[in-house]
Coordinates of C-alpha atoms and ligand atoms in Angstrom, one line a residue:
M70 CA 21.9 25.3 -18.4
T71 CA 23.9 24.0 -21.4
D72 CA 25.7 20.8 -22.2
I73 CA 24.1 18.7 -19.4
R74 CA 24.9 15.1 -20.1
N75 CA 24.4 13.4 -16.8
I76 CA 21.6 14.2 -14.3
V77 CA 20.9 12.8 -10.8
I78 CA 17.4 13.7 -9.5
L79 CA 16.4 13.3 -5.8
T80 CA 12.7 13.3 -5.1
G81 CA 10.8 13.4 -1.8
A82 CA 7.2 13.4 -0.5
G83 CA 6.5 16.9 -2.0
I84 CA 6.4 15.4 -5.6
S85 CA 3.6 13.1 -4.6
A86 CA 1.6 15.7 -2.6
E87 CA -0.5 16.8 -5.6
S88 CA -1.4 13.1 -6.1
G89 CA -3.1 13.2 -2.6
I90 CA -0.3 11.3 -0.8
D91 CA 0.5 12.9 2.6
T92 CA 4.0 14.4 3.1
F93 CA 5.7 13.8 6.5
R94 CA 6.6 17.2 7.9
D95 CA 4.1 19.7 6.4
A96 CA 1.2 20.9 8.5
G97 CA -1.2 17.9 8.8
G98 CA 1.5 15.6 7.5
L99 CA 2.1 12.0 8.7
W100 CA 4.4 13.0 11.6
E101 CA 1.6 15.2 13.0
Q102 CA -0.8 12.2 12.8
H103 CA 1.6 9.4 14.0
N104 CA 4.5 9.2 16.4
I105 CA 7.7 8.9 14.3
D106 CA 9.4 6.7 17.0
D107 CA 6.5 4.3 17.0
V108 CA 6.0 3.8 13.3
A109 CA 9.3 4.5 11.6
T110 CA 12.0 2.8 13.7
P111 CA 12.9 -0.9 14.2
E112 CA 12.4 -0.4 17.9
G113 CA 8.8 0.8 17.4
F114 CA 8.2 -2.3 15.2
A115 CA 9.6 -4.6 17.9
R116 CA 7.4 -2.9 20.6
N117 CA 4.1 -2.9 18.6
P118 CA 4.2 -4.7 15.2
D119 CA 0.4 -4.5 14.8
L120 CA 0.5 -0.7 15.0
V121 CA 3.3 -0.5 12.4
L122 CA 1.8 -3.1 10.0
G123 CA -1.5 -1.3 10.2
F124 CA 0.1 2.1 9.5
Y125 CA 1.8 0.7 6.3
D126 CA -1.4 -1.2 5.3
M127 CA -3.3 2.2 5.5
R128 CA -0.6 3.9 3.3
R129 CA -0.6 1.0 0.8
E130 CA -4.4 1.4 0.6
A131 CA -4.1 5.2 0.1
L132 CA -1.5 4.6 -2.7
S133 CA -3.9 2.3 -4.5
K134 CA -6.3 5.3 -5.0
A135 CA -3.6 7.8 -6.1
Q136 CA -2.5 8.6 -9.6
P137 CA 0.8 10.1 -10.9
N138 CA 0.6 13.9 -11.3
A139 CA 2.2 16.3 -13.8
A140 CA 5.5 16.2 -12.1
H141 CA 5.9 12.4 -12.2
Q142 CA 4.8 12.5 -15.9
A143 CA 7.3 15.2 -16.7
L144 CA 10.1 13.2 -15.1
A145 CA 8.9 10.1 -17.1
R146 CA 9.1 12.2 -20.2
L147 CA 12.6 13.3 -19.3
D148 CA 13.6 9.6 -18.7
A149 CA 12.2 8.7 -22.2
E150 CA 13.6 11.6 -24.1
F151 CA 16.9 12.6 -22.5
S152 CA 19.8 10.8 -24.2
G153 CA 22.3 11.3 -21.5
D154 CA 22.6 9.5 -18.2
L155 CA 19.8 9.9 -15.7
L156 CA 19.0 8.5 -12.3
I157 CA 15.9 9.3 -10.4
V158 CA 16.7 8.6 -6.7
T159 CA 13.4 8.7 -4.8
Q160 CA 13.0 8.7 -1.0
N161 CA 9.4 7.9 -1.6
V162 CA 8.0 4.4 -1.0
D163 CA 5.1 5.0 -3.5
D164 CA 5.3 3.7 -7.1
L165 CA 4.1 6.9 -8.8
H166 CA 7.3 7.4 -10.8
E167 CA 7.0 3.9 -12.3
R168 CA 3.3 4.3 -12.9
A169 CA 4.0 7.5 -14.9
G170 CA 6.4 5.5 -17.0
A171 CA 9.8 6.3 -15.6
K172 CA 12.3 3.4 -15.8
R173 CA 15.6 4.8 -14.3
V174 CA 14.3 4.9 -10.7
L175 CA 16.0 3.9 -7.5
H176 CA 14.0 3.6 -4.2
M177 CA 16.5 4.4 -1.5
H178 CA 13.9 4.2 1.3
G179 CA 12.3 1.0 0.0
E180 CA 8.8 0.4 -1.4
L181 CA 5.3 0.1 -0.1
K182 CA 4.6 -2.6 -2.6
S183 CA 7.4 -4.8 -1.4
A184 CA 7.7 -7.0 1.8
L185 CA 10.9 -8.0 3.6
C186 CA 11.0 -11.3 5.5
T187 CA 12.7 -10.9 8.8
A188 CA 13.4 -14.7 8.8
C189 CA 15.0 -15.3 5.4
E190 CA 15.7 -11.6 4.5
M191 CA 14.2 -12.0 1.0
R192 CA 12.3 -9.1 -0.5
S193 CA 9.1 -10.0 -2.4
P194 CA 6.7 -7.9 -4.4
W195 CA 3.7 -7.3 -2.2
D196 CA 0.3 -5.7 -3.0
A197 CA -1.8 -7.0 -0.1
T198 CA -2.1 -6.3 3.7
L199 CA 0.6 -7.4 6.1
S200 CA -1.2 -6.9 9.4
D201 CA -2.9 -10.3 9.0
R202 CA 0.6 -11.9 9.1
P203 CA 0.8 -13.7 5.8
A204 CA 3.4 -16.3 5.1
C205 CA 6.6 -15.3 3.3
P206 CA 6.4 -16.6 -0.3
V207 CA 10.0 -17.9 -0.1
C208 CA 10.4 -19.5 3.4
Q209 CA 6.7 -19.6 4.5
A210 CA 7.5 -18.0 7.9
P211 CA 4.8 -15.5 9.1
S212 CA 7.6 -12.9 9.4
L213 CA 7.0 -10.2 6.8
R214 CA 7.5 -6.5 7.5
P215 CA 7.2 -3.5 5.2
D216 CA 10.2 -3.3 2.9
V217 CA 11.0 0.3 3.9
V218 CA 14.0 2.0 5.5
W219 CA 13.4 3.2 9.1
F220 CA 15.5 5.5 11.1
G221 CA 18.7 3.8 12.1
E222 CA 18.6 1.5 9.1
M223 CA 20.9 1.8 6.1
P224 CA 19.2 3.1 2.9
Y225 CA 19.3 1.0 -0.2
Q226 CA 22.0 1.2 -2.9
M227 CA 24.1 4.0 -1.4
E228 CA 27.2 3.0 -3.4
R229 CA 25.2 3.3 -6.7
I230 CA 23.8 6.7 -5.6
Y231 CA 27.2 8.1 -4.6
G232 CA 28.7 6.7 -7.9
A233 CA 26.0 8.5 -9.9
I234 CA 26.5 11.8 -8.1
R235 CA 30.3 11.5 -8.8
E236 CA 29.5 11.2 -12.5
A237 CA 26.8 13.9 -12.6
D238 CA 27.0 17.4 -14.0
L239 CA 23.6 18.4 -12.6
F240 CA 21.9 17.4 -9.3
V241 CA 18.2 18.3 -8.9
S242 CA 16.3 18.0 -5.6
I243 CA 12.5 18.0 -5.9
G244 CA 9.9 18.2 -3.0
T245 CA 12.0 17.2 -0.1
S246 CA 12.5 19.1 3.2
G247 CA 16.2 18.2 3.5
A248 CA 15.6 17.0 7.1
V249 CA 16.7 13.3 6.7
Y250 CA 20.2 12.0 6.1
P251 CA 22.0 10.7 4.1
A252 CA 19.7 12.2 1.3
A253 CA 19.9 15.7 2.8
G254 CA 23.6 15.6 2.4
F255 CA 23.6 14.8 -1.3
V256 CA 23.6 18.4 -2.3
R257 CA 26.8 19.0 -0.3
D258 CA 28.4 15.9 -1.8
A259 CA 27.5 17.2 -5.2
R260 CA 28.9 20.6 -4.6
D261 CA 32.1 19.2 -3.3
L262 CA 32.4 17.5 -6.7
A263 CA 31.7 20.8 -8.5
V264 CA 28.3 19.4 -9.7
Q265 CA 25.7 22.1 -10.5
T266 CA 22.7 21.9 -8.0
L267 CA 19.1 23.0 -8.4
E268 CA 16.2 22.8 -5.9
L269 CA 12.5 22.7 -6.9
N270 CA 10.3 22.9 -3.7
L271 CA 7.1 24.4 -2.5
E272 CA 9.0 26.6 -0.1
R273 CA 12.6 27.1 0.9
S274 CA 13.9 23.9 2.6
D275 CA 16.4 23.3 5.4
G276 CA 19.1 22.9 2.8
S277 CA 18.1 25.6 0.3
H278 CA 21.2 27.7 0.9
W279 CA 23.4 24.8 -0.3
F280 CA 21.9 24.9 -3.8
H281 CA 23.3 27.0 -6.6
E282 CA 19.6 27.8 -7.5
S283 CA 16.4 27.3 -5.6
R284 CA 13.0 27.7 -7.2
Q285 CA 9.8 27.8 -5.2
G286 CA 6.4 26.5 -6.3
R287 CA 4.3 23.4 -6.8
A288 CA 6.1 20.4 -8.3
G289 CA 3.2 20.0 -10.8
E290 CA 4.2 23.4 -12.3
L291 CA 8.0 23.7 -11.6
V292 CA 9.0 20.2 -12.8
P293 CA 7.3 20.2 -16.3
A294 CA 8.8 23.7 -16.9
W295 CA 12.3 22.6 -15.9
V296 CA 12.0 19.4 -18.0
D297 CA 11.0 21.6 -21.0
E298 CA 14.2 23.6 -20.4
I299 CA 16.4 20.6 -20.3
L300 CA 14.9 18.9 -23.4
S301 CA 15.0 22.1 -25.5
A302 CA 18.6 23.0 -24.5
Ligands
BJW501 C1 6.1 20.3 -2.0 C2 4.8 20.2 -2.4 C3 4.4 20.4 -3.7 C4 5.0 19.8 -0.2 N1 5.3 20.6 -4.6 N2 7.0 20.6 -2.9 C5 21.9 13.7 13.2 C6 22.6 14.3 12.1 C7 22.6 13.6 10.8 C8 22.0 12.4 10.7 C9 21.3 11.9 11.8 C10 21.3 12.5 13.0 N3 20.7 11.7 13.9 C11 20.2 10.6 13.3 C12 20.6 10.7 12.0 C13 20.4 9.7 10.9 C14 18.9 9.7 10.5 C15 18.4 11.1 10.3 O1 18.5 11.7 9.2 N4 17.7 11.7 11.2 C16 17.2 13.0 11.1 C17 15.9 13.1 11.9 C18 18.3 14.0 11.6 N5 18.9 9.0 9.2 C19 18.8 7.6 9.2 O2 18.7 7.0 10.2 C20 18.9 7.0 7.9 N6 19.9 6.0 7.9 C21 21.2 6.3 8.1 O3 21.6 7.4 8.3 O4 22.0 5.2 8.0 C22 23.4 5.4 8.3 C23 24.1 5.9 7.1 C24 25.3 6.7 7.2 C25 26.0 7.1 6.1 C26 25.5 6.8 4.9 C27 24.4 6.1 4.7 C28 23.7 5.6 5.8 C29 17.6 6.3 7.5 C30 16.5 7.3 7.2 C31 15.2 6.6 6.9 C32 14.0 7.6 6.7 N7 12.8 6.9 6.6 C33 11.6 7.6 6.3 C34 10.4 6.6 6.4 C35 10.5 5.7 5.2 C36 9.3 4.8 5.0 C37 8.0 5.6 5.0 O5 7.8 6.2 3.9 O6 7.3 5.5 5.9 O7 11.7 8.2 5.0 S1 11.3 9.0 7.4 C38 10.6 10.0 6.1 O8 11.4 11.2 5.8 C39 10.7 9.2 4.8 C40 11.0 10.2 3.8 O9 11.6 9.5 2.7 C41 12.0 11.0 4.5 C42 12.2 12.4 3.9 O10 11.0 13.1 3.9 P1 10.7 14.1 2.7 O11 10.5 13.3 1.5 O12 11.7 15.2 2.6 O13 9.3 14.7 3.2 P2 9.0 16.0 4.1 O14 7.5 15.8 4.5 O15 10.0 16.1 5.1 O16 9.1 17.2 3.1 C43 8.3 17.4 2.0 C44 8.7 18.7 1.3 O17 7.9 18.8 0.1 C45 8.6 20.0 2.1 O18 9.7 20.7 2.0 C46 7.4 20.7 1.4 O19 7.5 22.1 1.4 C47 7.5 20.2 0.0 N8 6.2 20.1 -0.7 N9 4.0 20.0 -1.2 C48 6.6 20.8 -4.2 N10 3.1 20.3 -4.1

């Protein structure tokens, strides 16, 4: 790949798997352990807020014990050393890209370490539990929910993401099954704009056939090798 000046990277749960964070749809993943309609929809939250708040408290706790892996570190190196435009769009709610040192990161599905007030709609940094119904730091209402995007809700910063894809000359998808829209459609959006597309995933995904190139393997191996290619081109 030569003359790459503008890269958009989409990451999914697979990039954090080697840090010990559960993926969703792999064998033993979160959706085998929990009912998706109960814990990842606004309707599920309305039915049983305690269940949902407990689910996200558990995941925030698991995140506190995890460390960035070689794939996060390689993307942080790319962020620091690549002189062109770069945007890391992550579907992940963990903060492992940031903890590895990446700066140009956008969380389209929200963040575990943020809380959203259903009373005043303010987003606040949040590191503690939510199941004990703490007060919103802004309006004091005991109305905080996880600041994550559930099914049926609009992902964050879609205009910025589509704008970045329009300007890109390379779109790279890492560790995502391609099962959830709109992220799963980015590869087709990119191809419609004649952007080169590359997939790095453990196995072929639902959308592999859309990519110009698809490489299979662990993110901890594939991503550092690809970053070396880009930085030495
Ligand atoms: C490794 C690895 C290793 C493992 N190395 N790889 C019909 C058609 C089209 C759309 C819809 C439809 N019906 C409904 C919809 C819309 C719906 C949707 O997509 N539903 C699907 C089920 C079909 N989408 C929505 O509702 C979204 N909102 C929306 O569409 O708004 C309207 C809109 C319209 C137009 C433009 C914009 C908006 C919202 C989706 C919200 C998703 N929320 C979740 C939960 C977030 C909070 C949380 O974390 O709990 O997001 S669900 C879950 O899935 C989470 C993830 O971000 C997301 C994607 O999962 P991901 O990351 O791909 O993980 P996995 O587990 O699926 O895959 C992991 C991959 O890694 C696998 O391939 C492994 O092989 C691989 N791997 N180890 C490399 N070591």
